[in-house]
Amino acid sequence: MSAVLEVSGLVKRFGGLVATDHVTLDVQAGEIHALIGPNGAGKSTLINQLSGEIAPDAGTIRLLGRDVTHEPAHARVRLGLGRTFQVTSLLDECTVSESVALAVQAHAGGNLKLWDRAANRTPVRTRTEALLAGTALEPRAAMRAADLSHGERKQLELVMALALEPKLMLLDEPMAGLGHVESGEMIEVLRGLRARAGVLLVEHDMDAVFALADRISVLVYGQIVASGSVEEIRENPEVRAAYLGGEDELC
Amino acid sequence: MRQPVAILLALVVLAVLPTLAAWAGSPATVPLATRILIYGIAAASLNFALGYGGMISFGHAAFFGIGGYVVAILFTHWFNEAPIFGLIPGTNQLLITLPLAIVVSGLFAAAIGALSLRTGGVQFIMITLAFAQMLFFLFVSLKAYGGEDGLSMRRPDAFLGLNLRDRPTMYYLTLVITVLFFAGLRRLVRSSFGTVLDGIRQNERRMEALGIATYRHKLFAFILSGMGVGMAGALMANAMRYVSPDMMHWSRSGELMIMVILGGTGTLLGPLYGAAALLLLETWLAGWTEHWSLGEGLVLLAVVMFSRGGLIALLRRRT
Ligand SMILES: Nc1ncnc2c1ncn2[C@@H]1O[C@H](COP(=O)(O)OP(=O)(O)OP(=O)(O)O)[C@@H](O)[C@H]1O
Ligand SMILES: [Mg+2]
């Protein structure tokens, strides 16, 4: 196994608040590393530093062995990073297939071509159809992103990220707000993703976390307070006290 | 199939317009139509940045003026047989001046865009406006090129032995360029780049997450847009045989913006309709009353309030 992501000593302050407090963690290829923690723990802030939207105050981020701490977001994506947002961020005027096609095109390159016909790029179209085939979005291909349900928007974000063939996937609460069936589908998709990429999964849904994670890290007030296998985290008394709610039954 | 028929019909009318004008005894229609086409190119170029790229530039008149001055300055040096800085000879060849006007406007757009695009929102509007006003005052102070009086050209540029001083000839040249321009623009907005630009307008953060260097792509679109406006400025210099700093004044930027909004932001032909509507309205109201700008304001208000999407939306609803 090799690390697709290595974070060491990462710090981010918002005024007096330390949102990321010397975070060190890694994600191995073919692994799902879950990051859990209470609201406001700094999970999204961490994801946004890893993706390049926020600059950390200290520490380093290595992607596939390369130091990307000072690289802009788009450069990290080019190196193999894919992500989804906690609050979906889509192209609302585009249809589902246009959105996926744009992601495929962005990845394929030729984005500065002024004289071609985007709609006639056969490899892009073929790949778009392949990505949508068999998903719950397939029957929605001609629908505008703005008109999709919440769950469908989450799925569309994931398909767009998958179109980039990432080596590292950052997922910020992919299950949030999904119905029971949709959650099940999402778990299956993520399970399939493990073969192709390392995943850092931020998630509140403990069923999903326990079903998917190879490793779990717990973030509280910006600090990693525990890290280990699913069993270790389940049994860790500190974690139970700090996050999972004392003696209550888990999940 | 309705739209191609309408466009074909419009082209036929435009092609016989000088004949119709002569027949109707209203020769002034021809230069007015020429101006409409030129402003249509300028407004559509602005629309590429504004409507397709989401960059609300309030300084595009700068490129209009730059394009015009390139033509007039080269002409003046050619006419006086005095090379620029004693080095670069002037010229009156349209095949040189027009491409050069496009390139120079592109360079100015690159410089202004590179700085302005580091900001966004209202700040972007104000910075583009500030740059355009700086150029305006620069040309006002350039006494060598007429200062605020501007620069006249004794003749239009030479092109394939045509007499561009003849108004129908100038009109036909402009018409051909306009048709080519809009065909090219249509192709551009449907290209891979056009698609990416549309994505950036909708959601820049999303496009960054797809690996698109959004700043670079926006800058490229801004440059292309400036080049189009510069070409329009060069044509205007030839059509009027006169340039002045007024071509770069902020009110001219506003006029271009009004044409875009009036016609339909983010549509291919909307800005051309907007240019036609605004110039016709001005001409018509000016013949009626001195207070024509008041009437113009009221009509604009009505169009914007009662037709979301500009004139093009009104036309579409009709058909
Ligand atoms: N741009 C910002 N400026 C100031 N404070 C911020 C900013 N972004 C986040 N914070 C603060 O940093 C802390 C961590 O926020 P963050 O959104 O990362 O938490 P989270 O773990 O993702 O929470 P949730 O589970 O609710 O999504 C919070 O206290 C938040 O208020
Ligand atoms: Mg969050």
Coordinates of N, CA and C in Angstrom, one line a residue, chain A residues 53 74 77-78 85 89-94 105 110-118 121 157 164, chain B residues 184 187-188 190-193 195-196 199 201-203 205-213 217 220:
Chain A
E53 N -9.1 25.1 -1.2 CA -9.9 26.3 -1.2 C -9.5 27.2 -0.1
H74 N -7.4 23.8 -8.5 CA -7.5 23.1 -9.8 C -6.2 22.3 -10.1
V77 N -6.6 19.0 -8.4 CA -7.5 18.1 -9.1 C -6.8 17.4 -10.3
R78 N -5.9 18.2 -11.0 CA -5.2 17.7 -12.1 C -4.2 16.5 -11.7
F85 N -19.0 18.3 -2.1 CA -19.2 19.4 -1.1 C -20.3 19.0 -0.1
S89 N -22.7 21.7 -4.7 CA -22.4 22.9 -5.5 C -22.3 22.4 -7.0
L90 N -23.4 22.7 -7.7 CA -23.6 22.2 -9.1 C -23.8 23.3 -10.1
L91 N -23.9 22.9 -11.4 CA -24.2 23.8 -12.4 C -25.7 23.8 -12.7
D92 N -26.4 24.7 -12.0 CA -27.9 24.5 -11.9 C -28.6 24.6 -13.3
E93 N -28.0 25.3 -14.2 CA -28.7 25.5 -15.5 C -28.4 24.3 -16.4
C94 N -27.4 23.5 -16.1 CA -27.0 22.4 -17.0 C -27.9 21.2 -16.6
Q105 N -15.2 16.3 -19.9 CA -14.4 17.2 -20.8 C -13.2 17.9 -20.1
G110 N -8.3 19.8 -23.6 CA -8.8 20.6 -24.8 C -9.8 21.6 -24.4
N111 N -9.7 22.1 -23.2 CA -10.7 23.1 -22.7 C -10.5 24.5 -23.3
L112 N -9.3 24.7 -24.0 CA -9.1 26.0 -24.6 C -9.4 26.0 -26.1
K113 N -9.9 24.9 -26.6 CA -10.3 24.8 -28.0 C -11.4 25.7 -28.3
L114 N -11.2 26.6 -29.3 CA -12.2 27.6 -29.6 C -13.0 27.3 -30.8
W115 N -12.6 26.3 -31.5 CA -13.2 26.1 -32.9 C -13.8 24.7 -33.0
D116 N -13.9 23.9 -32.0 CA -14.5 22.6 -32.1 C -16.0 22.7 -31.7
R117 N -16.6 21.6 -31.7 CA -18.0 21.6 -31.2 C -18.1 20.7 -30.0
A118 N -18.3 21.3 -28.8 CA -18.2 20.5 -27.6 C -19.2 19.4 -27.6
R121 N -18.1 16.0 -29.3 CA -16.9 15.2 -28.9 C -17.3 13.8 -28.5
E157 N -23.1 15.0 -7.9 CA -21.8 15.5 -7.5 C -20.8 14.4 -7.4
L164 N -13.5 12.4 -13.0 CA -12.2 12.9 -13.0 C -11.2 11.8 -12.7
Chain B
G184 N -18.7 33.3 -36.4 CA -17.6 32.9 -35.6 C -18.0 32.8 -34.1
R187 N -19.9 29.8 -33.2 CA -19.1 28.7 -33.1 C -18.3 28.7 -31.8
L188 N -17.8 29.9 -31.4 CA -17.1 30.0 -30.2 C -17.9 29.6 -29.0
R190 N -20.2 27.6 -28.7 CA -20.5 26.2 -28.7 C -19.3 25.3 -28.6
S191 N -18.1 25.9 -28.6 CA -16.8 25.2 -28.5 C -16.6 24.6 -27.1
S192 N -15.5 23.8 -27.0 CA -15.1 23.3 -25.7 C -14.9 24.5 -24.8
F193 N -14.2 25.5 -25.2 CA -13.9 26.7 -24.4 C -15.2 27.3 -24.0
T195 N -18.1 26.1 -23.6 CA -18.8 25.3 -22.6 C -18.2 25.5 -21.2
V196 N -16.9 25.5 -21.2 CA -16.2 25.7 -19.9 C -16.5 27.1 -19.4
G199 N -19.8 27.1 -17.8 CA -19.7 26.5 -16.4 C -19.2 27.5 -15.4
R201 N -19.3 30.7 -15.5 CA -20.4 31.8 -15.2 C -21.3 31.2 -14.1
Q202 N -21.7 30.0 -14.3 CA -22.7 29.4 -13.4 C -22.2 29.2 -12.0
N203 N -21.0 28.6 -11.9 CA -20.4 28.2 -10.6 C -18.9 28.0 -10.7
R205 N -16.6 27.9 -8.4 CA -16.1 27.0 -7.4 C -16.2 25.5 -7.9
R206 N -17.3 25.2 -8.5 CA -17.5 23.9 -9.1 C -16.5 23.6 -10.2
M207 N -16.2 24.6 -11.0 CA -15.3 24.4 -12.1 C -13.9 24.2 -11.6
E208 N -13.5 24.9 -10.6 CA -12.2 24.7 -10.0 C -12.1 23.3 -9.5
A209 N -13.2 22.8 -8.9 CA -13.2 21.4 -8.4 C -13.2 20.4 -9.5
L210 N -13.4 20.8 -10.7 CA -13.3 19.9 -11.8 C -11.9 20.1 -12.5
G211 N -11.1 20.9 -11.9 CA -9.7 21.0 -12.4 C -9.5 22.1 -13.4
I212 N -10.4 23.0 -13.5 CA -10.3 24.1 -14.4 C -9.7 25.3 -13.8
A213 N -8.6 25.8 -14.4 CA -8.0 27.1 -13.9 C -8.9 28.2 -14.3
H217 N -9.0 31.0 -17.7 CA -10.0 30.9 -18.7 C -10.8 32.1 -18.8
F220 N -8.8 34.7 -20.6 CA -8.8 34.4 -22.1 C -10.1 34.9 -22.7

